[in-house]
């Protein structure tokens, strides 16, 4: 079942629809870069202060839930693609489940079943999964963010100092998405 809110592929009947679509693409790009920036900040924290990583990723989960819910609702309203109530319901279910999962991960930490390093990795895994699923609801750009988060998770688990590898991958991903968005704006 495809529940993604895709960019329209047909020409809009009015000039204002084209301007609205371009505005949505610009906001999408700004939010994508912002989310990626905060993901990169978390990557730095995970790389250098693993003991603080689980707190950062937990806060990031809440911020991402609020930002992507607002983004998805605004985007759907501007493009007229989905009922706001249905999207809000789906977002609440998705991010509510992610928050419950993080609470369970903390309970495991408190019970001594996992250590702080593992807690950070599990919270990052939950954030990665929720961001990927949210890509179906809001924008394909969240798939790119989730791929970056997954790469971070894998590198944090297997490579000691991984920040520069992730930073390079993030810069390339941001550049590719921004080039695509600029191309869409010019060609629309």
CSV table of C-alpha atoms in Angstrom, one decimal:
chain,number,residue,atom,x,y,z
A,1,UNK,CA,0.0,0.0,0.0
A,2,UNK,CA,1.6,3.3,-1.1
A,3,UNK,CA,0.8,6.0,1.4
A,4,UNK,CA,3.5,8.4,0.4
A,5,UNK,CA,2.7,12.0,-0.4
A,6,UNK,CA,4.4,12.4,-3.7
A,7,UNK,CA,5.0,15.5,-5.6
A,8,UNK,CA,2.4,16.0,-8.4
A,9,UNK,CA,3.5,14.9,-11.8
A,10,UNK,CA,0.9,16.7,-13.8
A,11,UNK,CA,0.9,20.4,-14.8
A,12,UNK,CA,-1.2,22.5,-12.5
A,13,UNK,CA,-4.1,24.4,-14.1
A,14,UNK,CA,-3.2,27.7,-12.4
A,15,UNK,CA,0.1,29.6,-12.1
A,16,UNK,CA,-0.4,29.8,-8.3
A,17,UNK,CA,-0.2,26.0,-8.1
A,18,UNK,CA,3.2,26.1,-9.6
A,19,UNK,CA,4.4,28.8,-7.2
A,20,UNK,CA,3.0,26.7,-4.3
A,21,UNK,CA,4.8,23.6,-5.5
A,22,UNK,CA,8.0,25.5,-5.8
A,23,UNK,CA,7.5,26.9,-2.3
A,24,UNK,CA,6.9,23.4,-0.9
A,25,UNK,CA,10.1,22.2,-2.6
A,26,UNK,CA,12.1,25.0,-1.0
A,27,UNK,CA,10.6,24.4,2.5
A,28,UNK,CA,11.3,20.6,2.0
A,29,UNK,CA,14.9,21.4,1.1
A,30,UNK,CA,15.4,23.7,4.2
A,31,UNK,CA,13.8,21.1,6.5
A,32,UNK,CA,15.9,18.3,5.0
A,33,UNK,CA,19.1,20.2,5.5
A,34,UNK,CA,18.1,21.1,9.1
A,35,UNK,CA,17.2,17.6,10.0
A,36,UNK,CA,20.4,16.3,8.4
A,37,UNK,CA,22.4,19.0,10.4
A,38,UNK,CA,20.9,17.8,13.7
A,39,UNK,CA,21.6,14.2,12.7
A,40,UNK,CA,25.2,15.2,12.0
A,41,UNK,CA,25.4,16.8,15.4
A,42,UNK,CA,24.2,13.6,16.9
A,43,UNK,CA,26.7,11.6,14.9
A,44,UNK,CA,29.5,13.8,16.4
A,45,UNK,CA,28.1,13.2,19.9
A,46,UNK,CA,27.8,9.5,19.2
A,47,UNK,CA,31.4,9.4,17.9
A,48,UNK,CA,33.0,11.3,20.7
A,49,UNK,CA,30.7,11.0,23.7
A,50,UNK,CA,28.9,7.6,23.5
A,51,UNK,CA,27.6,7.9,27.0
A,52,UNK,CA,25.6,11.1,26.0
A,53,UNK,CA,24.4,9.6,22.7
A,54,UNK,CA,21.3,7.9,24.1
A,55,UNK,CA,20.0,11.2,25.6
A,56,UNK,CA,20.6,13.1,22.4
A,57,UNK,CA,18.9,10.6,20.1
A,58,UNK,CA,16.0,10.4,22.5
A,59,UNK,CA,15.5,14.2,22.3
A,60,UNK,CA,16.0,14.0,18.6
A,61,UNK,CA,13.2,11.5,18.3
A,62,UNK,CA,10.8,13.9,20.0
A,63,UNK,CA,12.0,16.8,17.9
A,64,UNK,CA,11.8,14.8,14.7
A,65,UNK,CA,8.3,13.6,15.6
A,66,UNK,CA,7.0,17.2,16.1
A,67,UNK,CA,8.9,18.6,13.0
A,68,UNK,CA,7.9,15.9,10.6
A,69,UNK,CA,4.3,15.9,11.8
A,70,UNK,CA,4.0,19.6,11.3
A,71,UNK,CA,5.9,19.4,8.0
A,72,UNK,CA,3.7,16.6,6.7
A,73,UNK,CA,0.5,18.4,7.7
A,74,UNK,CA,1.6,21.7,6.1
A,75,UNK,CA,2.8,19.9,3.0
A,76,UNK,CA,-0.4,18.0,2.6
A,77,UNK,CA,-2.5,21.1,3.0
A,78,UNK,CA,-0.4,23.1,0.5
A,79,UNK,CA,-0.4,20.4,-2.1
A,80,UNK,CA,-4.0,19.3,-1.4
A,81,UNK,CA,-2.9,15.7,-1.3
A,82,UNK,CA,-4.3,14.2,1.9
A,83,UNK,CA,-6.8,14.8,4.6
A,84,UNK,CA,-5.0,16.4,7.5
A,85,UNK,CA,-6.7,14.2,10.1
A,86,UNK,CA,-5.7,11.0,8.5
A,87,UNK,CA,-2.0,12.1,8.3
A,88,UNK,CA,-2.1,13.4,11.9
A,89,UNK,CA,-3.5,10.0,13.0
A,90,UNK,CA,-0.8,8.1,11.2
A,91,UNK,CA,1.9,10.4,12.6
A,92,UNK,CA,0.6,10.0,16.1
A,93,UNK,CA,0.6,6.2,15.8
A,94,UNK,CA,4.1,6.1,14.2
A,95,UNK,CA,5.9,8.4,16.6
A,96,UNK,CA,3.9,7.2,19.6
A,97,UNK,CA,5.1,3.7,19.0
A,98,UNK,CA,8.6,5.0,18.6
A,99,UNK,CA,8.5,6.8,21.9
A,100,UNK,CA,7.1,3.7,23.6
A,101,UNK,CA,10.0,1.7,22.1
A,102,UNK,CA,12.5,4.2,23.5
A,103,UNK,CA,10.8,4.0,26.9
A,104,UNK,CA,11.2,0.2,26.8
A,105,UNK,CA,14.9,0.6,25.8
A,106,UNK,CA,15.4,2.9,28.9
A,107,UNK,CA,13.7,0.3,31.1
A,108,UNK,CA,16.1,-2.3,29.8
A,109,UNK,CA,19.0,0.1,30.7
A,110,UNK,CA,17.6,0.7,34.2
A,111,UNK,CA,17.2,-3.1,34.7
A,112,UNK,CA,20.9,-3.6,33.8
A,113,UNK,CA,20.1,-5.8,30.8
A,114,UNK,CA,21.9,-3.4,28.4
A,115,UNK,CA,24.7,-0.9,28.8
A,116,UNK,CA,24.7,2.8,27.9
A,117,UNK,CA,26.5,2.3,24.6
A,118,UNK,CA,24.0,-0.3,23.5
A,119,UNK,CA,21.1,2.0,24.6
A,120,UNK,CA,22.4,4.8,22.3
A,121,UNK,CA,22.6,2.4,19.4
A,122,UNK,CA,19.1,1.0,20.0
A,123,UNK,CA,17.6,4.5,20.3
A,124,UNK,CA,19.3,5.4,17.0
A,125,UNK,CA,18.0,2.2,15.4
A,126,UNK,CA,14.5,3.2,16.5
A,127,UNK,CA,14.9,6.7,15.2
A,128,UNK,CA,16.2,5.3,11.9
A,129,UNK,CA,13.3,3.0,11.5
A,130,UNK,CA,10.7,5.6,12.4
A,131,UNK,CA,12.3,8.1,10.0
A,132,UNK,CA,12.2,5.6,7.2
A,133,UNK,CA,8.5,4.8,7.8
A,134,UNK,CA,7.8,8.5,8.0
A,135,UNK,CA,9.3,8.9,4.6
A,136,UNK,CA,6.2,7.1,3.2
A,137,UNK,CA,3.9,9.6,5.0
A,138,UNK,CA,5.7,12.9,4.5
A,139,UNK,CA,8.5,13.1,1.9
A,140,UNK,CA,11.0,10.8,0.2
A,141,UNK,CA,13.7,13.1,1.6
A,142,UNK,CA,13.2,11.3,4.9
A,143,UNK,CA,14.4,8.1,3.3
A,144,UNK,CA,17.7,9.9,2.7
A,145,UNK,CA,17.9,11.0,6.3
A,146,UNK,CA,17.1,7.5,7.5
A,147,UNK,CA,19.9,6.0,5.2
A,148,UNK,CA,22.3,8.5,6.8
A,149,UNK,CA,21.2,7.5,10.3
A,150,UNK,CA,21.5,3.8,9.4
A,151,UNK,CA,25.0,4.4,8.1
A,152,UNK,CA,25.8,6.2,11.3
A,153,UNK,CA,24.5,3.3,13.3
A,154,UNK,CA,26.5,0.7,11.4
A,155,UNK,CA,29.7,2.8,11.6
A,156,UNK,CA,29.2,3.4,15.3
A,157,UNK,CA,28.8,-0.3,15.9
A,158,UNK,CA,31.8,-1.4,13.9
A,159,UNK,CA,34.3,1.5,13.4
A,160,UNK,CA,35.9,3.4,16.2
A,161,UNK,CA,36.3,6.8,14.7
A,162,UNK,CA,33.8,7.2,11.9
A,163,UNK,CA,32.8,10.9,11.9
A,164,UNK,CA,34.7,11.9,8.8
A,165,UNK,CA,33.3,9.0,6.7
A,166,UNK,CA,29.7,9.9,7.8
A,167,UNK,CA,30.4,13.6,7.2
A,168,UNK,CA,31.5,13.0,3.7
A,169,UNK,CA,28.5,10.8,3.0
A,170,UNK,CA,26.2,13.4,4.5
A,171,UNK,CA,27.6,16.2,2.3
A,172,UNK,CA,27.2,14.1,-0.8
A,173,UNK,CA,23.6,13.2,0.1
A,174,UNK,CA,22.7,16.8,0.9
A,175,UNK,CA,24.3,17.9,-2.4
A,176,UNK,CA,22.4,15.3,-4.4
A,177,UNK,CA,19.1,16.2,-2.8
A,178,UNK,CA,19.6,19.9,-3.2
A,179,UNK,CA,20.6,19.5,-6.9
A,180,UNK,CA,17.4,17.4,-7.4
A,181,UNK,CA,15.3,20.1,-5.7
A,182,UNK,CA,16.8,22.9,-7.7
A,183,UNK,CA,16.3,20.9,-10.9
A,184,UNK,CA,12.7,20.3,-10.0
A,185,UNK,CA,12.1,24.0,-9.3
A,186,UNK,CA,13.7,25.0,-12.6
A,187,UNK,CA,11.9,22.4,-14.6
A,188,UNK,CA,8.5,23.0,-13.1
